[in-house]
Amino acid sequence: APAKAPLCAACHGANGMATIPGYPHLAGQNEQYLVSSLKAYRDKQRNGGQAAVMQGQAAGLSDAEIAELAAYFAKM
Amino acid sequence: APAKAPLCAACHGANGMATIPGYPHLAGQNEQYLVSSLKAYRDKQRNGGQAAVMQGQAAGLSDAEIAELAAYFAKM
């Protein structure tokens, strides 16, 4: 698993199924969508709802880490 | 199915599984997350990626329609 996967799993579930109702399941999601979403949070283009939380999580991610995490959850 | 479900299905799939790689699967997603996402698109708080497309789709939705559509896809 990618080094930072546990950070995601904390809210999105180790199996990619979020137990917190307002957070999305990631398991089996479209990989490209996960990449564009993470970049939109990182670049603060996504606001509203819990976006502020995700902006903080995505802030430090490199493109390579985003690609790795998206592939990891998309394949779940 | 909610009256506007076919509009969603056009891109997200009649079974809520998007065949277009950059678009998210909706089937079985957390209902509250679907509601907050639709509202963020409607209120133009979500940008980046394909957000502009979704802003157009969500622009005319009422809170009631959003609730109905979120419940519909969450239960798939």
PDB file of C-alpha atoms in Angstrom:
ATOM      1  CA  ALA A   1       0.000   0.000   0.000  1.00  0.00           C
ATOM      2  CA  PRO A   2       1.229   3.562  -0.620  1.00  0.00           C
ATOM      3  CA  ALA A   3       2.980   5.118   2.382  1.00  0.00           C
ATOM      4  CA  LYS A   4       0.190   7.657   2.968  1.00  0.00           C
ATOM      5  CA  ALA A   5      -2.733   5.226   2.530  1.00  0.00           C
ATOM      6  CA  PRO A   6      -3.307   4.987   6.314  1.00  0.00           C
ATOM      7  CA  LEU A   7      -4.009   8.738   6.351  1.00  0.00           C
ATOM      8  CA  CYS A   8      -6.863   8.177   3.906  1.00  0.00           C
ATOM      9  CA  ALA A   9      -8.032   5.008   5.605  1.00  0.00           C
ATOM     10  CA  ALA A  10      -8.530   6.895   8.866  1.00  0.00           C
ATOM     11  CA  CYS A  11     -11.705   8.465   7.410  1.00  0.00           C
ATOM     12  CA  HIS A  12     -12.389   6.486   4.241  1.00  0.00           C
ATOM     13  CA  GLY A  13     -11.900   3.061   5.852  1.00  0.00           C
ATOM     14  CA  ALA A  14      -9.039   0.583   5.464  1.00  0.00           C
ATOM     15  CA  ASN A  15     -11.255  -1.129   2.875  1.00  0.00           C
ATOM     16  CA  GLY A  16     -12.112   2.186   1.228  1.00  0.00           C
ATOM     17  CA  MET A  17     -15.677   2.217   2.602  1.00  0.00           C
ATOM     18  CA  ALA A  18     -16.227   5.306   4.742  1.00  0.00           C
ATOM     19  CA  THR A  19     -18.067   4.656   7.992  1.00  0.00           C
ATOM     20  CA  ILE A  20     -18.553   8.413   8.441  1.00  0.00           C
ATOM     21  CA  PRO A  21     -21.790   9.222   6.516  1.00  0.00           C
ATOM     22  CA  GLY A  22     -20.654  12.556   5.035  1.00  0.00           C
ATOM     23  CA  TYR A  23     -17.433  11.078   3.620  1.00  0.00           C
ATOM     24  CA  PRO A  24     -17.296   9.199   0.320  1.00  0.00           C
ATOM     25  CA  HIS A  25     -16.476   5.565  -0.250  1.00  0.00           C
ATOM     26  CA  LEU A  26     -13.307   5.356  -2.348  1.00  0.00           C
ATOM     27  CA  ALA A  27     -13.209   1.612  -3.000  1.00  0.00           C
ATOM     28  CA  GLY A  28     -13.600   0.830  -6.704  1.00  0.00           C
ATOM     29  CA  GLN A  29     -14.061   4.479  -7.649  1.00  0.00           C
ATOM     30  CA  ASN A  30     -12.859   5.593 -11.114  1.00  0.00           C
ATOM     31  CA  GLU A  31      -9.111   6.184 -10.858  1.00  0.00           C
ATOM     32  CA  GLN A  32      -9.070   9.326 -13.011  1.00  0.00           C
ATOM     33  CA  TYR A  33     -11.883  10.799 -10.925  1.00  0.00           C
ATOM     34  CA  LEU A  34      -9.906  10.177  -7.731  1.00  0.00           C
ATOM     35  CA  VAL A  35      -6.868  11.906  -9.276  1.00  0.00           C
ATOM     36  CA  SER A  36      -8.836  14.978 -10.403  1.00  0.00           C
ATOM     37  CA  SER A  37     -10.638  15.186  -7.050  1.00  0.00           C
ATOM     38  CA  LEU A  38      -7.413  15.027  -5.029  1.00  0.00           C
ATOM     39  CA  LYS A  39      -5.838  17.696  -7.236  1.00  0.00           C
ATOM     40  CA  ALA A  40      -8.926  19.916  -6.918  1.00  0.00           C
ATOM     41  CA  TYR A  41      -8.679  19.667  -3.123  1.00  0.00           C
ATOM     42  CA  ARG A  42      -4.924  20.214  -3.180  1.00  0.00           C
ATOM     43  CA  ASP A  43      -5.336  23.284  -5.390  1.00  0.00           C
ATOM     44  CA  LYS A  44      -8.211  24.566  -3.209  1.00  0.00           C
ATOM     45  CA  GLN A  45     -10.616  24.498  -6.153  1.00  0.00           C
ATOM     46  CA  ARG A  46     -13.048  22.319  -4.247  1.00  0.00           C
ATOM     47  CA  ASN A  47     -14.927  23.991  -1.452  1.00  0.00           C
ATOM     48  CA  GLY A  48     -18.222  23.363   0.311  1.00  0.00           C
ATOM     49  CA  GLY A  49     -19.225  20.474   2.595  1.00  0.00           C
ATOM     50  CA  GLN A  50     -16.179  18.874   4.238  1.00  0.00           C
ATOM     51  CA  ALA A  51     -13.841  20.216   1.540  1.00  0.00           C
ATOM     52  CA  ALA A  52     -11.792  22.202   4.058  1.00  0.00           C
ATOM     53  CA  VAL A  53     -10.841  18.959   5.799  1.00  0.00           C
ATOM     54  CA  MET A  54      -9.782  17.347   2.531  1.00  0.00           C
ATOM     55  CA  GLN A  55      -7.848  20.425   1.396  1.00  0.00           C
ATOM     56  CA  GLY A  56      -5.680  19.980   4.479  1.00  0.00           C
ATOM     57  CA  GLN A  57      -5.174  16.280   3.775  1.00  0.00           C
ATOM     58  CA  ALA A  58      -4.328  16.785   0.110  1.00  0.00           C
ATOM     59  CA  ALA A  59      -2.157  19.869   0.602  1.00  0.00           C
ATOM     60  CA  GLY A  60       1.107  17.955   0.993  1.00  0.00           C
ATOM     61  CA  LEU A  61       0.554  15.343  -1.710  1.00  0.00           C
ATOM     62  CA  SER A  62       2.765  15.168  -4.791  1.00  0.00           C
ATOM     63  CA  ASP A  63       1.370  14.193  -8.193  1.00  0.00           C
ATOM     64  CA  ALA A  64       3.114  10.837  -7.829  1.00  0.00           C
ATOM     65  CA  GLU A  65       1.537  10.205  -4.406  1.00  0.00           C
ATOM     66  CA  ILE A  66      -1.884  11.216  -5.790  1.00  0.00           C
ATOM     67  CA  ALA A  67      -1.482   8.782  -8.693  1.00  0.00           C
ATOM     68  CA  GLU A  68      -0.421   5.970  -6.331  1.00  0.00           C
ATOM     69  CA  LEU A  69      -3.293   6.552  -3.865  1.00  0.00           C
ATOM     70  CA  ALA A  70      -5.895   6.844  -6.652  1.00  0.00           C
ATOM     71  CA  ALA A  71      -4.733   3.558  -8.196  1.00  0.00           C
ATOM     72  CA  TYR A  72      -4.680   1.878  -4.787  1.00  0.00           C
ATOM     73  CA  PHE A  73      -8.309   2.723  -3.880  1.00  0.00           C
ATOM     74  CA  ALA A  74      -9.640   2.324  -7.433  1.00  0.00           C
ATOM     75  CA  LYS A  75      -8.453  -1.295  -7.412  1.00  0.00           C
ATOM     76  CA  MET A  76     -10.199  -2.126  -4.099  1.00  0.00           C
TER      77      MET A  76
ATOM     78  CA  ALA B   1     -36.801   6.545 -10.028  1.00  0.00           C
ATOM     79  CA  PRO B   2     -36.682  10.326  -9.535  1.00  0.00           C
ATOM     80  CA  ALA B   3     -37.792  12.303 -12.594  1.00  0.00           C
ATOM     81  CA  LYS B   4     -34.290  13.671 -13.242  1.00  0.00           C
ATOM     82  CA  ALA B   5     -32.419  10.392 -12.707  1.00  0.00           C
ATOM     83  CA  PRO B   6     -31.980   9.830 -16.474  1.00  0.00           C
ATOM     84  CA  LEU B   7     -29.985  13.087 -16.642  1.00  0.00           C
ATOM     85  CA  CYS B   8     -27.511  11.632 -14.147  1.00  0.00           C
ATOM     86  CA  ALA B   9     -27.547   8.198 -15.735  1.00  0.00           C
ATOM     87  CA  ALA B  10     -26.414   9.678 -19.057  1.00  0.00           C
ATOM     88  CA  CYS B  11     -22.889  10.088 -17.627  1.00  0.00           C
ATOM     89  CA  HIS B  12     -22.927   8.082 -14.390  1.00  0.00           C
ATOM     90  CA  GLY B  13     -24.607   5.008 -15.892  1.00  0.00           C
ATOM     91  CA  ALA B  14     -28.160   3.703 -15.453  1.00  0.00           C
ATOM     92  CA  ASN B  15     -26.685   1.415 -12.781  1.00  0.00           C
ATOM     93  CA  GLY B  16     -24.686   4.267 -11.234  1.00  0.00           C
ATOM     94  CA  MET B  17     -21.372   2.980 -12.590  1.00  0.00           C
ATOM     95  CA  ALA B  18     -19.763   5.612 -14.827  1.00  0.00           C
ATOM     96  CA  THR B  19     -18.280   4.245 -18.047  1.00  0.00           C
ATOM     97  CA  ILE B  20     -16.508   7.589 -18.613  1.00  0.00           C
ATOM     98  CA  PRO B  21     -13.184   7.275 -16.699  1.00  0.00           C
ATOM     99  CA  GLY B  22     -13.081  10.835 -15.343  1.00  0.00           C
ATOM    100  CA  TYR B  23     -16.596  10.627 -13.897  1.00  0.00           C
ATOM    101  CA  PRO B  24     -17.379   9.037 -10.525  1.00  0.00           C
ATOM    102  CA  HIS B  25     -19.425   5.936  -9.843  1.00  0.00           C
ATOM    103  CA  LEU B  26     -22.447   6.927  -7.764  1.00  0.00           C
ATOM    104  CA  ALA B  27     -23.859   3.476  -6.989  1.00  0.00           C
ATOM    105  CA  GLY B  28     -23.735   2.753  -3.249  1.00  0.00           C
ATOM    106  CA  GLN B  29     -22.016   6.031  -2.433  1.00  0.00           C
ATOM    107  CA  ASN B  30     -22.721   7.610   0.982  1.00  0.00           C
ATOM    108  CA  GLU B  31     -26.026   9.461   0.684  1.00  0.00           C
ATOM    109  CA  GLN B  32     -24.945  12.491   2.730  1.00  0.00           C
ATOM    110  CA  TYR B  33     -21.804  12.809   0.617  1.00  0.00           C
ATOM    111  CA  LEU B  34     -23.889  12.821  -2.567  1.00  0.00           C
ATOM    112  CA  VAL B  35     -26.117  15.560  -1.095  1.00  0.00           C
ATOM    113  CA  SER B  36     -23.181  17.786  -0.055  1.00  0.00           C
ATOM    114  CA  SER B  37     -21.443  17.228  -3.409  1.00  0.00           C
ATOM    115  CA  LEU B  38     -24.511  18.141  -5.442  1.00  0.00           C
ATOM    116  CA  LYS B  39     -25.039  21.263  -3.339  1.00  0.00           C
ATOM    117  CA  ALA B  40     -21.368  22.244  -3.711  1.00  0.00           C
ATOM    118  CA  TYR B  41     -21.709  21.970  -7.498  1.00  0.00           C
ATOM    119  CA  ARG B  42     -25.028  23.804  -7.491  1.00  0.00           C
ATOM    120  CA  ASP B  43     -23.554  26.612  -5.371  1.00  0.00           C
ATOM    121  CA  LYS B  44     -20.418  26.731  -7.584  1.00  0.00           C
ATOM    122  CA  GLN B  45     -18.170  25.909  -4.616  1.00  0.00           C
ATOM    123  CA  ARG B  46     -16.682  22.947  -6.427  1.00  0.00           C
ATOM    124  CA  ASN B  47     -14.348  23.753  -9.270  1.00  0.00           C
ATOM    125  CA  GLY B  48     -11.509  21.936 -10.977  1.00  0.00           C
ATOM    126  CA  GLY B  49     -11.605  18.817 -13.158  1.00  0.00           C
ATOM    127  CA  GLN B  50     -15.007  18.356 -14.766  1.00  0.00           C
ATOM    128  CA  ALA B  51     -16.711  20.528 -12.140  1.00  0.00           C
ATOM    129  CA  ALA B  52     -17.949  23.000 -14.736  1.00  0.00           C
ATOM    130  CA  VAL B  53     -19.983  20.248 -16.382  1.00  0.00           C
ATOM    131  CA  MET B  54     -21.518  19.232 -13.052  1.00  0.00           C
ATOM    132  CA  GLN B  55     -22.247  22.825 -12.041  1.00  0.00           C
ATOM    133  CA  GLY B  56     -24.461  23.070 -15.122  1.00  0.00           C
ATOM    134  CA  GLN B  57     -26.224  19.829 -14.307  1.00  0.00           C
ATOM    135  CA  ALA B  58     -26.812  20.725 -10.663  1.00  0.00           C
ATOM    136  CA  ALA B  59     -27.770  24.353 -11.283  1.00  0.00           C
ATOM    137  CA  GLY B  60     -31.495  23.697 -11.606  1.00  0.00           C
ATOM    138  CA  LEU B  61     -31.883  21.142  -8.821  1.00  0.00           C
ATOM    139  CA  SER B  62     -34.017  21.873  -5.756  1.00  0.00           C
ATOM    140  CA  ASP B  63     -33.022  20.574  -2.314  1.00  0.00           C
ATOM    141  CA  ALA B  64     -35.832  18.033  -2.595  1.00  0.00           C
ATOM    142  CA  GLU B  65     -34.599  16.777  -5.977  1.00  0.00           C
ATOM    143  CA  ILE B  66     -31.044  16.566  -4.604  1.00  0.00           C
ATOM    144  CA  ALA B  67     -32.262  14.521  -1.623  1.00  0.00           C
ATOM    145  CA  GLU B  68     -34.259  12.197  -3.906  1.00  0.00           C
ATOM    146  CA  LEU B  69     -31.388  11.644  -6.355  1.00  0.00           C
ATOM    147  CA  ALA B  70     -28.834  11.092  -3.572  1.00  0.00           C
ATOM    148  CA  ALA B  71     -31.072   8.479  -1.932  1.00  0.00           C
ATOM    149  CA  TYR B  72     -31.726   6.808  -5.284  1.00  0.00           C
ATOM    150  CA  PHE B  73     -28.054   6.289  -6.179  1.00  0.00           C
ATOM    151  CA  ALA B  74     -26.921   5.564  -2.617  1.00  0.00           C
ATOM    152  CA  LYS B  75     -29.300   2.596  -2.522  1.00  0.00           C
ATOM    153  CA  MET B  76     -27.975   1.084  -5.770  1.00  0.00           C
TER     154      MET B  76
END
